[in-house]
Tab-separated table of N, CA and C in Angstrom:
chain	number	residue	atom	x	y	z
A	89	UNK	N	47.906	10.930	9.778
A	89	UNK	CA	46.515	11.292	9.574
A	89	UNK	C	46.430	12.451	8.582
A	90	UNK	N	45.435	12.411	7.733
A	90	UNK	CA	45.263	13.445	6.712
A	90	UNK	C	44.456	14.602	7.288
A	91	UNK	N	44.931	15.803	7.032
A	91	UNK	CA	44.208	16.980	7.528
A	91	UNK	C	42.926	17.169	6.725
A	92	UNK	N	42.003	17.915	7.313
A	92	UNK	CA	40.729	18.183	6.650
A	92	UNK	C	40.931	18.927	5.335
A	93	UNK	N	41.899	19.827	5.302
A	93	UNK	CA	42.166	20.607	4.089
A	93	UNK	C	42.646	19.687	2.969
A	94	UNK	N	43.580	18.799	3.290
A	94	UNK	CA	44.087	17.866	2.285
A	94	UNK	C	42.987	16.918	1.823
A	95	UNK	N	42.179	16.480	2.753
A	95	UNK	CA	41.077	15.589	2.420
A	95	UNK	C	40.089	16.280	1.483
A	96	UNK	N	39.781	17.531	1.770
A	96	UNK	CA	38.867	18.298	0.917
A	96	UNK	C	39.458	18.469	-0.481
A	97	UNK	N	40.755	18.733	-0.570
A	97	UNK	CA	41.410	18.867	-1.877
A	97	UNK	C	41.323	17.563	-2.663
A	98	UNK	N	41.536	16.456	-1.967
A	98	UNK	CA	41.441	15.154	-2.625
A	98	UNK	C	40.035	14.907	-3.162
A	99	UNK	N	39.049	15.253	-2.367
A	99	UNK	CA	37.659	15.092	-2.791
A	99	UNK	C	37.393	15.940	-4.032
A	100	UNK	N	37.866	17.178	-4.039
A	100	UNK	CA	37.682	18.058	-5.195
A	100	UNK	C	38.379	17.501	-6.434
A	101	UNK	N	39.585	16.976	-6.257
A	101	UNK	CA	40.314	16.402	-7.387
A	101	UNK	C	39.600	15.176	-7.939
A	102	UNK	N	39.065	14.357	-7.056
A	102	UNK	CA	38.322	13.172	-7.493
A	102	UNK	C	37.086	13.583	-8.278
A	103	UNK	N	36.369	14.581	-7.796
A	103	UNK	CA	35.181	15.058	-8.495
A	103	UNK	C	35.545	15.621	-9.864
A	104	UNK	N	36.653	16.338	-9.932
A	104	UNK	CA	37.109	16.884	-11.206
A	104	UNK	C	37.475	15.751	-12.170
A	105	UNK	N	38.160	14.742	-11.676
A	105	UNK	CA	38.517	13.593	-12.512
A	105	UNK	C	37.275	12.863	-13.016
A	106	UNK	N	36.265	12.755	-12.174
A	106	UNK	CA	35.011	12.124	-12.594
A	106	UNK	C	34.393	12.889	-13.758
A	107	UNK	N	34.403	14.222	-13.676
A	107	UNK	CA	33.843	15.042	-14.759
A	107	UNK	C	34.638	14.861	-16.049
A	108	UNK	N	35.955	14.813	-15.925
A	108	UNK	CA	36.809	14.619	-17.103
A	108	UNK	C	36.537	13.256	-17.734
A	109	UNK	N	36.425	12.232	-16.907
A	109	UNK	CA	36.150	10.885	-17.409
A	109	UNK	C	34.804	10.848	-18.122
A	110	UNK	N	33.791	11.492	-17.549
A	110	UNK	CA	32.474	11.535	-18.186
A	110	UNK	C	32.550	12.203	-19.550
A	111	UNK	N	33.290	13.304	-19.647
A	111	UNK	CA	33.438	13.997	-20.927
A	111	UNK	C	34.143	13.113	-21.947
A	112	UNK	N	35.184	12.416	-21.510
A	112	UNK	CA	35.912	11.523	-22.411
A	112	UNK	C	35.032	10.367	-22.877
A	113	UNK	N	34.224	9.837	-21.968
A	113	UNK	CA	33.323	8.747	-22.340
A	113	UNK	C	32.291	9.223	-23.355
A	114	UNK	N	31.748	10.420	-23.157
A	114	UNK	CA	30.776	10.969	-24.103
A	114	UNK	C	31.419	11.207	-25.459
A	115	UNK	N	32.638	11.731	-25.458
A	115	UNK	CA	33.345	11.975	-26.717
A	115	UNK	C	33.623	10.656	-27.430
A	116	UNK	N	34.008	9.644	-26.676
A	116	UNK	CA	34.258	8.330	-27.262
A	116	UNK	C	32.996	7.733	-27.850
A	117	UNK	N	31.883	7.884	-27.153
A	117	UNK	CA	30.615	7.365	-27.649
A	117	UNK	C	30.204	8.089	-28.920
A	118	UNK	N	30.417	9.396	-28.960
A	118	UNK	CA	30.073	10.171	-30.152
A	118	UNK	C	30.927	9.737	-31.336
A	119	UNK	N	32.217	9.497	-31.099
A	119	UNK	CA	33.099	9.047	-32.177
A	119	UNK	C	32.690	7.665	-32.660
A	120	UNK	N	32.322	6.793	-31.738
A	120	UNK	CA	31.887	5.450	-32.112
A	120	UNK	C	30.626	5.520	-32.958
A	121	UNK	N	29.694	6.389	-32.557
A	121	UNK	CA	28.449	6.556	-33.301
A	121	UNK	C	28.726	7.114	-34.694
A	122	UNK	N	29.616	8.087	-34.793
A	122	UNK	CA	29.969	8.681	-36.080
A	122	UNK	C	30.635	7.645	-36.972
A	123	UNK	N	31.530	6.838	-36.411
A	123	UNK	CA	32.203	5.798	-37.177
A	123	UNK	C	31.191	4.785	-37.705
A	124	UNK	N	30.251	4.387	-36.872
A	124	UNK	CA	29.221	3.441	-37.303
A	124	UNK	C	28.398	4.030	-38.439
A	125	UNK	N	28.083	5.310	-38.344
A	125	UNK	CA	27.327	5.985	-39.399
A	125	UNK	C	28.115	6.015	-40.702
A	126	UNK	N	29.405	6.321	-40.612
A	126	UNK	CA	30.247	6.348	-41.810
A	126	UNK	C	30.380	4.958	-42.423
A	127	UNK	N	30.482	3.938	-41.596
A	127	UNK	CA	30.574	2.572	-42.109
A	127	UNK	C	29.290	2.175	-42.827
A	128	UNK	N	28.154	2.551	-42.261
A	128	UNK	CA	26.873	2.259	-42.898
A	128	UNK	C	26.769	2.973	-44.235
A	129	UNK	N	27.151	4.244	-44.262
A	129	UNK	CA	27.129	5.007	-45.513
A	129	UNK	C	28.037	4.362	-46.541
A	130	UNK	N	29.209	3.936	-46.128
A	130	UNK	CA	30.146	3.286	-47.033
A	130	UNK	C	29.555	1.992	-47.590
A	131	UNK	N	28.912	1.223	-46.746
A	131	UNK	CA	28.282	-0.021	-47.199
A	131	UNK	C	27.193	0.270	-48.222
A	132	UNK	N	26.401	1.295	-47.976
A	132	UNK	CA	25.337	1.654	-48.914
A	132	UNK	C	25.914	2.115	-50.248
A	133	UNK	N	26.967	2.919	-50.184
A	133	UNK	CA	27.592	3.388	-51.421
A	133	UNK	C	28.193	2.222	-52.204
A	134	UNK	N	28.839	1.310	-51.520
A	134	UNK	CA	29.402	0.137	-52.191
A	134	UNK	C	28.311	-0.716	-52.820
A	135	UNK	N	27.228	-0.909	-52.097
A	135	UNK	CA	26.106	-1.694	-52.618
A	135	UNK	C	25.509	-1.010	-53.841
A	136	UNK	N	25.324	0.307	-53.755
A	136	UNK	CA	24.765	1.049	-54.884
A	136	UNK	C	25.684	0.976	-56.092
A	137	UNK	N	26.978	1.080	-55.859
A	137	UNK	CA	27.940	1.019	-56.955
A	137	UNK	C	27.891	-0.344	-57.632
A	138	UNK	N	27.854	-1.389	-56.861
A	138	UNK	CA	27.791	-2.737	-57.429
A	138	UNK	C	26.458	-2.975	-58.118
A	139	UNK	N	25.409	-2.410	-57.568
A	139	UNK	CA	24.077	-2.609	-58.126
A	139	UNK	C	23.859	-1.864	-59.425
A	140	UNK	N	24.466	-0.694	-59.589
A	140	UNK	CA	24.220	0.121	-60.776
A	140	UNK	C	25.194	-0.215	-61.894
A	141	UNK	N	26.432	0.168	-61.723
A	141	UNK	CA	27.397	-0.077	-62.789
A	141	UNK	C	28.706	-0.608	-62.227
A	142	UNK	N	28.621	-1.350	-61.151
A	142	UNK	CA	29.825	-1.884	-60.529
A	142	UNK	C	30.590	-2.814	-61.443
A	143	UNK	N	29.877	-3.613	-62.230
A	143	UNK	CA	30.549	-4.551	-63.131
A	143	UNK	C	31.341	-3.795	-64.183
A	144	UNK	N	30.755	-2.744	-64.728
A	144	UNK	CA	31.450	-1.940	-65.734
A	144	UNK	C	32.652	-1.259	-65.101
A	145	UNK	N	32.478	-0.726	-63.903
A	145	UNK	CA	33.578	-0.060	-63.204
A	145	UNK	C	34.722	-1.035	-62.964
A	146	UNK	N	34.404	-2.237	-62.516
A	146	UNK	CA	35.446	-3.229	-62.241
A	146	UNK	C	36.161	-3.644	-63.522
A	147	UNK	N	35.427	-3.741	-64.628
A	147	UNK	CA	36.047	-4.129	-65.894
A	147	UNK	C	37.010	-3.050	-66.366
A	148	UNK	N	36.620	-1.807	-66.235
A	148	UNK	CA	37.493	-0.706	-66.654
A	148	UNK	C	38.755	-0.666	-65.804
A	149	UNK	N	38.572	-0.903	-64.530
A	149	UNK	CA	39.699	-0.832	-63.606
A	149	UNK	C	40.683	-1.974	-63.857
A	150	UNK	N	40.164	-3.150	-64.130
A	150	UNK	CA	41.010	-4.334	-64.281
A	150	UNK	C	41.478	-4.475	-65.662
């Protein structure tokens, strides 16, 4: 049988782990959001490059 003290410690550890998991989930969501924003910006820059002088740029490069 588990003593009350050990049980209380387990409860505290579980609560602490829950807080850590929540922080990690929030950090992961923020990184995902930032990545999506960077991908959108990259798509816009690529589109703008192709729309303005992308053909000239590609000819110079190739």
